[in-house]
Tab-separated table of C-alpha atoms in Angstrom:
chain	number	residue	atom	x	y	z
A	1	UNK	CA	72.918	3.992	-7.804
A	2	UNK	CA	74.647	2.441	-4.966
A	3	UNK	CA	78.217	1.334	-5.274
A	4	UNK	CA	78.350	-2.267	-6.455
A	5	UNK	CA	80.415	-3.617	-3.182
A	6	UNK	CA	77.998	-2.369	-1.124
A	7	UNK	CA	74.705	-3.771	-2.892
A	8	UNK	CA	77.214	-7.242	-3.127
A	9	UNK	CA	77.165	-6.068	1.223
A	10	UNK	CA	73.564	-5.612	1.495
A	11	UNK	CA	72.841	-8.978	-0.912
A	12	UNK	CA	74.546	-11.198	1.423
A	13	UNK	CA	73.985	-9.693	4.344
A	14	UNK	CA	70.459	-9.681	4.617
A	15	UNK	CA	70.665	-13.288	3.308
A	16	UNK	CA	72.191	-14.552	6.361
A	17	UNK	CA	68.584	-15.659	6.988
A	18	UNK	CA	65.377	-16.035	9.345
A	19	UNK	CA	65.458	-19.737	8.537
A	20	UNK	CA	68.105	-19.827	11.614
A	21	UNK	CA	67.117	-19.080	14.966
A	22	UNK	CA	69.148	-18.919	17.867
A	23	UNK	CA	69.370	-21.878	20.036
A	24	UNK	CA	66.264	-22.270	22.384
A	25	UNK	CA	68.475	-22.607	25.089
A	26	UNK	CA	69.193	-18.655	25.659
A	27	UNK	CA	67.166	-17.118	23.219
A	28	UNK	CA	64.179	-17.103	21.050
A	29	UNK	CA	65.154	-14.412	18.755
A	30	UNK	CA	66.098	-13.647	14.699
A	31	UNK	CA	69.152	-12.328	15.155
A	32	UNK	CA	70.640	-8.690	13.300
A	33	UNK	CA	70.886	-8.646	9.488
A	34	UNK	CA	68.025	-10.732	8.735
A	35	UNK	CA	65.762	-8.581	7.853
A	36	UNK	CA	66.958	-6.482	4.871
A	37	UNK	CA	64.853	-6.288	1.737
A	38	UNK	CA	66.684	-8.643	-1.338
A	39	UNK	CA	66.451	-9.792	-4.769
A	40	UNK	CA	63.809	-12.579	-5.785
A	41	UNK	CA	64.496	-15.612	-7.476
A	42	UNK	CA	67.241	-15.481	-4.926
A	43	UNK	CA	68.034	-19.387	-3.360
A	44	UNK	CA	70.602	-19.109	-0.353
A	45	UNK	CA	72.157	-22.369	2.237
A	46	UNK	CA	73.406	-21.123	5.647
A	47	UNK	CA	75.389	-23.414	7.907
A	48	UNK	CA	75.684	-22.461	11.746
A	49	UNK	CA	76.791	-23.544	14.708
A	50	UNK	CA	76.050	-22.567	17.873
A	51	UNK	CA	78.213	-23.578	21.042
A	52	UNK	CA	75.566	-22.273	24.619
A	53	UNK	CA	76.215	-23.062	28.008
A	54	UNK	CA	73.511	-21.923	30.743
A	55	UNK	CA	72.081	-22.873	33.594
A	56	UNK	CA	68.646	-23.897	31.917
A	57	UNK	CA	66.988	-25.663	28.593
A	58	UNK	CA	64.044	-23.342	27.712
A	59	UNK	CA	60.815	-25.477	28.079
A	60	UNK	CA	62.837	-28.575	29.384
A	61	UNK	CA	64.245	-28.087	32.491
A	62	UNK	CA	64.129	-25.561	35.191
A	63	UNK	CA	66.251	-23.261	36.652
A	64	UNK	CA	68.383	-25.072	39.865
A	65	UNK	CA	72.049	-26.269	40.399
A	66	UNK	CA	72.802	-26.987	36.792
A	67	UNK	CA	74.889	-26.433	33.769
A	68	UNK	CA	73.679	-27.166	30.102
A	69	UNK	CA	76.121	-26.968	27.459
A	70	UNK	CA	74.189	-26.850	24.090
A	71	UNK	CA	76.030	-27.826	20.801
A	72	UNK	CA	73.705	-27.148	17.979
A	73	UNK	CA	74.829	-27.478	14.264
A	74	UNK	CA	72.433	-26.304	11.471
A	75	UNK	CA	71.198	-26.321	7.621
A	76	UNK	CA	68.861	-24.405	6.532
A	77	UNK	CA	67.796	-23.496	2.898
A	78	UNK	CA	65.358	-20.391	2.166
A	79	UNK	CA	64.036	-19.118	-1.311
A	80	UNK	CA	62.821	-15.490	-1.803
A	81	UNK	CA	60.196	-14.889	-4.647
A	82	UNK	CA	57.242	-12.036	-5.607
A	83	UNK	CA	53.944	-12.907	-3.804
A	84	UNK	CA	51.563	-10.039	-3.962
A	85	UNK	CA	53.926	-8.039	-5.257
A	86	UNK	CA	56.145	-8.088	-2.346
A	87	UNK	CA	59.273	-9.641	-1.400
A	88	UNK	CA	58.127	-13.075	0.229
A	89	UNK	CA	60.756	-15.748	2.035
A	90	UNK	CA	59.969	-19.335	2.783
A	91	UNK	CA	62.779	-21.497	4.235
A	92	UNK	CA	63.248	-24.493	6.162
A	93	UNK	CA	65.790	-25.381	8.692
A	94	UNK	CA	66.851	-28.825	10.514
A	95	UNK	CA	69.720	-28.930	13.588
A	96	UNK	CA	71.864	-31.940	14.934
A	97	UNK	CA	72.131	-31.028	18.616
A	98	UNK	CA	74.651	-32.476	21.261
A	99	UNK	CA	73.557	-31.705	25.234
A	100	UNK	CA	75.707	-31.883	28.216
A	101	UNK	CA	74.660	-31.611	31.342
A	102	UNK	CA	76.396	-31.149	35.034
A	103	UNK	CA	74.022	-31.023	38.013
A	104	UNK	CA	74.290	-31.211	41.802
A	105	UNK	CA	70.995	-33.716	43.842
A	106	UNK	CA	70.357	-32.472	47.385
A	107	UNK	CA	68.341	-35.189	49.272
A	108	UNK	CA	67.721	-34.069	52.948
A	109	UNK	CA	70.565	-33.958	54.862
A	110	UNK	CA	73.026	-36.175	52.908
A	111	UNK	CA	76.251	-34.995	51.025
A	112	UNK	CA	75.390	-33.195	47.357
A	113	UNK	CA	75.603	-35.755	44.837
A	114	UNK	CA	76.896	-34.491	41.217
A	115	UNK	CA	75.030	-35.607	38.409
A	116	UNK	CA	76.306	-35.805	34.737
A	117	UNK	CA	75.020	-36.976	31.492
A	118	UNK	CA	74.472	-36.004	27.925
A	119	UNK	CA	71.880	-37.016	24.648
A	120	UNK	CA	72.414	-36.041	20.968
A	121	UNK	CA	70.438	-35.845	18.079
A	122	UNK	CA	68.176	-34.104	15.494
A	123	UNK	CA	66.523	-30.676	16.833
A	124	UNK	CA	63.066	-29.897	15.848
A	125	UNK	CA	62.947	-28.615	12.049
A	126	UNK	CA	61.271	-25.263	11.749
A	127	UNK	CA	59.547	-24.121	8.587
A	128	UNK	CA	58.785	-20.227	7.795
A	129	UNK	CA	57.047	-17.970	5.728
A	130	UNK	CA	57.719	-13.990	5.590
A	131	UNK	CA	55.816	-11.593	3.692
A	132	UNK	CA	56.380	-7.923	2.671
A	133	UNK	CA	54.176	-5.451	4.155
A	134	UNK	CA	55.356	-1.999	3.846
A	135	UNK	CA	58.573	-1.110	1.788
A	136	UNK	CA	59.190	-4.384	0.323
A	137	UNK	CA	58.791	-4.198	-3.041
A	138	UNK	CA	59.631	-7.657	-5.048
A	139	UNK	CA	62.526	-6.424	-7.525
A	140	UNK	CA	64.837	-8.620	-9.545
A	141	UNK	CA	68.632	-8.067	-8.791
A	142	UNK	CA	69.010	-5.269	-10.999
A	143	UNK	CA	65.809	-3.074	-10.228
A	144	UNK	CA	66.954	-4.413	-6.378
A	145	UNK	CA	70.547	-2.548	-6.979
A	146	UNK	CA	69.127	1.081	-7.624
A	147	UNK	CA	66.294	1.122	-4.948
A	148	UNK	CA	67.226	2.888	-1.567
A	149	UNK	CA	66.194	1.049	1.482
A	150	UNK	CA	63.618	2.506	3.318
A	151	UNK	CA	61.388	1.750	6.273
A	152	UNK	CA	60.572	-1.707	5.603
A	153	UNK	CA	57.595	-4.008	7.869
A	154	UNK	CA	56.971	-7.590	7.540
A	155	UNK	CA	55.093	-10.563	8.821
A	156	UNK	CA	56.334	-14.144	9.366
A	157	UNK	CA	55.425	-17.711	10.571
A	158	UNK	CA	56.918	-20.036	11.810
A	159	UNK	CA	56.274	-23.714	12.711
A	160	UNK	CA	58.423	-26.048	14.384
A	161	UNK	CA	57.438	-29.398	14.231
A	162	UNK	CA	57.455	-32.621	16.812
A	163	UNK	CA	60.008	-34.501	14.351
A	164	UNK	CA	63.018	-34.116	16.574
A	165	UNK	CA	64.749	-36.895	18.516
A	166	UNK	CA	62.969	-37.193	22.201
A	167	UNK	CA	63.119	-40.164	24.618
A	168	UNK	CA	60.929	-40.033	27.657
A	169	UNK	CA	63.347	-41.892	29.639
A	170	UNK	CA	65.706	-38.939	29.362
A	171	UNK	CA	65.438	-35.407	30.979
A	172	UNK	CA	67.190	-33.638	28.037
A	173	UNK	CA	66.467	-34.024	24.444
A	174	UNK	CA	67.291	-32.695	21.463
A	175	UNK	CA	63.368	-32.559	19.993
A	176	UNK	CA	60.376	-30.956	22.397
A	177	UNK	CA	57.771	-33.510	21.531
A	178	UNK	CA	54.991	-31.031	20.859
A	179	UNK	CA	54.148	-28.323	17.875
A	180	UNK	CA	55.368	-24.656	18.415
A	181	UNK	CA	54.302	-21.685	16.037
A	182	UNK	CA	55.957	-17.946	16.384
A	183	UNK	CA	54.156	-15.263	14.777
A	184	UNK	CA	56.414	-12.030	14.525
A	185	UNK	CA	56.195	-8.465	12.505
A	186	UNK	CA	60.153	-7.276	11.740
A	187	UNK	CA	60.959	-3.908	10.484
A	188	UNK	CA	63.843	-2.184	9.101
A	189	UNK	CA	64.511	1.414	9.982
A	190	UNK	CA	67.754	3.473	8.084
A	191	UNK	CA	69.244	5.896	10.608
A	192	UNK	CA	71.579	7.702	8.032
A	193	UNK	CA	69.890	9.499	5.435
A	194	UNK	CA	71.013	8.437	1.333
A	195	UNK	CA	73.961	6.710	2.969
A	196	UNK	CA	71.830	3.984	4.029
A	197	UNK	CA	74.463	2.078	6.276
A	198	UNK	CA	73.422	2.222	9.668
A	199	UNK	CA	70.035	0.546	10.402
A	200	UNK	CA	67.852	-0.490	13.348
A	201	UNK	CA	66.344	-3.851	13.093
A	202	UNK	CA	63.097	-4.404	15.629
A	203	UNK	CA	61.351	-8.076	15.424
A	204	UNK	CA	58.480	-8.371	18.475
A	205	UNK	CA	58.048	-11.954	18.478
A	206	UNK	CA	55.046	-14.170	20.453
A	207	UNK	CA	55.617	-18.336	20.503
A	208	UNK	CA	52.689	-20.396	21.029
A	209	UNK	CA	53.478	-24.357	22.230
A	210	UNK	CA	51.176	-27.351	21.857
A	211	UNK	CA	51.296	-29.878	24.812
A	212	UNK	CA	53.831	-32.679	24.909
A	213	UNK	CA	51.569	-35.646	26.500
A	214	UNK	CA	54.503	-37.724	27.297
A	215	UNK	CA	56.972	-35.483	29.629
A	216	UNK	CA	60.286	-36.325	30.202
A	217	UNK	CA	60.674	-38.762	32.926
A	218	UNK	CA	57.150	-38.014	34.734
A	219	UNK	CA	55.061	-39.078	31.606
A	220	UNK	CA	52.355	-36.495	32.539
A	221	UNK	CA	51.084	-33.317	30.632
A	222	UNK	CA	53.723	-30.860	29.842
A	223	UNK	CA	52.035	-27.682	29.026
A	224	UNK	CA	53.910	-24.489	28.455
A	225	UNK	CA	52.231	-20.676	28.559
A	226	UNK	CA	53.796	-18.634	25.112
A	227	UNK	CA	57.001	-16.684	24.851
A	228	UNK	CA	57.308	-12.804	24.107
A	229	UNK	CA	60.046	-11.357	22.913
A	230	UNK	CA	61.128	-8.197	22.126
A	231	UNK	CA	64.850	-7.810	20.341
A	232	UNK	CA	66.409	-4.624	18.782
A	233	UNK	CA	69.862	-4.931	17.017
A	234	UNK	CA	71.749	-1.625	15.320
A	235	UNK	CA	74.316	-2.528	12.951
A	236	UNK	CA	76.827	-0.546	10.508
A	237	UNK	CA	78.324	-1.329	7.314
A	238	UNK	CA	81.484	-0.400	6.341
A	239	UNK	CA	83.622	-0.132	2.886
A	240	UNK	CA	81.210	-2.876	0.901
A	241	UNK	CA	82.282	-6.188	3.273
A	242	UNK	CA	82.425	-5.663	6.916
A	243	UNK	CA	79.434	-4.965	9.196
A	244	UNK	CA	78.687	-4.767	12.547
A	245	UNK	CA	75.755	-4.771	15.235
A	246	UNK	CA	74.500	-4.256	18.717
A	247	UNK	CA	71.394	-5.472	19.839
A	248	UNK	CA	69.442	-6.960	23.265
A	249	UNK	CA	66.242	-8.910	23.390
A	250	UNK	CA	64.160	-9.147	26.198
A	251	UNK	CA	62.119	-12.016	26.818
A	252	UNK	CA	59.298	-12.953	28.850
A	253	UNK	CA	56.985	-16.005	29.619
A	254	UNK	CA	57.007	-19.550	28.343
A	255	UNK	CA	56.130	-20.743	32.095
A	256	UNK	CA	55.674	-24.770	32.044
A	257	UNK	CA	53.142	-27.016	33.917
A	258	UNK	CA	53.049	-30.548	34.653
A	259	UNK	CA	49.351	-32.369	34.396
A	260	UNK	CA	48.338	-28.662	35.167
A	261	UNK	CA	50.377	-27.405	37.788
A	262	UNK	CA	52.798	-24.736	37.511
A	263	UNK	CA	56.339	-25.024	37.427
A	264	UNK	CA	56.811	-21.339	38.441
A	265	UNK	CA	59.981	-20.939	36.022
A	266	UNK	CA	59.023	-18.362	33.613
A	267	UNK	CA	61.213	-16.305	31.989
A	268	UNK	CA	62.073	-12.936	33.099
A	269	UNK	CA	65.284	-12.033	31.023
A	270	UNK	CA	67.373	-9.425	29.000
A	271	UNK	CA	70.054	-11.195	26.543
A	272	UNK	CA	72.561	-8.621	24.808
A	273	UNK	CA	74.451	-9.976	21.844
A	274	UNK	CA	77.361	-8.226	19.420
A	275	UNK	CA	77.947	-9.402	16.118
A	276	UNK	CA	80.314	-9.126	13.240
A	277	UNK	CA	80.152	-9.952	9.557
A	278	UNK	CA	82.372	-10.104	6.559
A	279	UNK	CA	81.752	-11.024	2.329
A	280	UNK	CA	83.984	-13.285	1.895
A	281	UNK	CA	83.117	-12.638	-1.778
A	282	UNK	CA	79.734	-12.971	-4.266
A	283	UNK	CA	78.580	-16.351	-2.963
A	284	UNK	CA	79.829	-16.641	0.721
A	285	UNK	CA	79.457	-14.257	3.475
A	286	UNK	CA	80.833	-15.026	6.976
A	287	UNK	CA	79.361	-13.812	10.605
A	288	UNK	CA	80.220	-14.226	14.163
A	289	UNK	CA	78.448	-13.246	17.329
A	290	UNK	CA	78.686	-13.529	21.313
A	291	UNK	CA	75.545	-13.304	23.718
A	292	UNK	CA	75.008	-13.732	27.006
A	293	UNK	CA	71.935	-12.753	29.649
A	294	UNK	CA	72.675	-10.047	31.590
A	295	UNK	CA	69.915	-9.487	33.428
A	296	UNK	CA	66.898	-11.553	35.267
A	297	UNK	CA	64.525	-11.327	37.339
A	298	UNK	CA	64.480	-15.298	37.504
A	299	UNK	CA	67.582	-17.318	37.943
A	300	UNK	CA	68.983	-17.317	34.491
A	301	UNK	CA	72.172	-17.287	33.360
A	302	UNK	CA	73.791	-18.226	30.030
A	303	UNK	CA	76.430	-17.025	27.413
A	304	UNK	CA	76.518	-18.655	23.813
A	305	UNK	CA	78.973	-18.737	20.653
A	306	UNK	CA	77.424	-18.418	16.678
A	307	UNK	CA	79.095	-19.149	13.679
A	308	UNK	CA	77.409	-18.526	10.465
A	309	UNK	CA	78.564	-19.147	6.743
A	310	UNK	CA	75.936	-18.354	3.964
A	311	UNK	CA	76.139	-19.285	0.501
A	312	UNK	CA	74.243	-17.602	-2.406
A	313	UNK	CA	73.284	-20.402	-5.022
């Protein structure tokens, strides 16, 4: 059987939870420790917040003499429980989202004018449902304590939902306006043997995005082609509270279109991130991580701040 500190390691650790993406401002990914078989009848909260600054708002504006600092605070709640005999997760997650924006208008051969302004409000929420697959057995804690992680595959959906603040009138909001689903199939490999600390987390991911009829500013038809990404984090645990992890996504896609034509402003990026947890102790588990893109074959560039506290209930 494993030592208890490190089951208390693996407990909170995989419950700092898919309910929280990243920011859609940089990146469209899970994140590393997410994916980690747990207990059932296992409730958890997670509070984040996320300070981003790039020169872009995925699916809102495109890329051109601008910076977007993104300040997203989150709640999300998921609940994990036996459905098929596997270790199912739904959860639900709301963020309040402040944006402020610096850019420069060129208008023929007059003097750049700099442009600032700023909106706030409630994000999108996003609802999900993941399902075992392979290696994912639904065990209560204690059957959960004496069963090595293995190779583990799962699927999820998501749905994020048109409920988020969004003025026409304004070029940046906090809510899209429109319906997006993700569809993605995460899986767990151990690289260490019995020791079962070091793992490789891989989560291909493919967005899908309803039309928002009333674009910012234009009013017209904002369509948007869907997302792929591709992330791959590695992460370590040490002594029964610390871990860490290394991990990159690459993401492709998600070109827009006004009434039909295109805004040429796909994306064409790799986003590295490193990350570092601690149990603070049974109930709370603390993690902090730093991203930025660093490479494109677009115009990209961003770097963003997470803060995450979980809370076993």
């Amino acid at each position: 059987m494993r030592h208890p500190r490190f089951a208390s390691l693996m407990l909170l650790a995989g419950a700092l939870a898919l309910v929280l993406a990243p920011s859609p401002a940089l990146a469209q990914g899970t994140g590393a420790n997410v994916n980690f078989l747990t207990p059932t009848d296992l409730h958890t909260l997670t509070l984040s917040h996320l300070e981003a600054e790039s020169n872009f708002r995925f699916g809102q504006t495109e890329f051109s003499e601008v910076r977007i600092g993104t300040s997203t605070s989150t709640l999300g709640w998921a609940w994990r429980f036996a459905l098929f005999d596997r270790l199912s997760v739904v959860g639900v997650g709301v963020g309040r989202i402040e944006l402020d924006a610096r850019g420069v208008l060129r208008v023929a051969n007059d003097d750049p004018v700099l442009l600032e302004g700023g909106n706030q409000g409630f994000g999108d929420p996003r609802a999900s449902l993941r399902v075992g697959l392979i290696g994912t057995p639904a065990l209560p804690q204690d059957a959960w304590r004496a069963h090595k992680q293995g190779f583990q595959l799962s699927a999820e959906l998501g749905l994020r939902a048109p409920f988020g603040d969004y003025d026409e009138r304004r070029a940046l909001n906090p809510g899209y306006n429109r319906w997006a689903m993700d569809l993605s199939a995460p899986l767990v490999i151990p690289l260490d043997g019995a020791r079962r600390t070091t793992f490789v987390e891989i989560s291909p991911v493919v967005t899908f995005f309803s039309d928002n009829d009333d674009a910012a500013i234009t009013g017209g038809r904002l369509g948007q082609d869907p997302l792929y990404v591709a992330e791959a984090y590695i992460s370590h645990h040490l002594g029964g509270r610390w871990w860490f992890a290394l991990g990159t996504q690459y993401q492709y896609g998600g070109e827009t279109s006004l009434d039909g034509e295109s805004r040429d402003n796909a994306l064409d990026q790799w986003f590295g991130e490193v990350d570092v947890g601690v149990v603070i102790n049974r109930h709370l588990s603390l993690g902090l991580g730093y991203g930025e893109i660093f490479s494109a074959a677009n115009a990209a560039e961003g770097e963003a701040w997470r803060i995450r506290l979980t809370i076993l209930l």
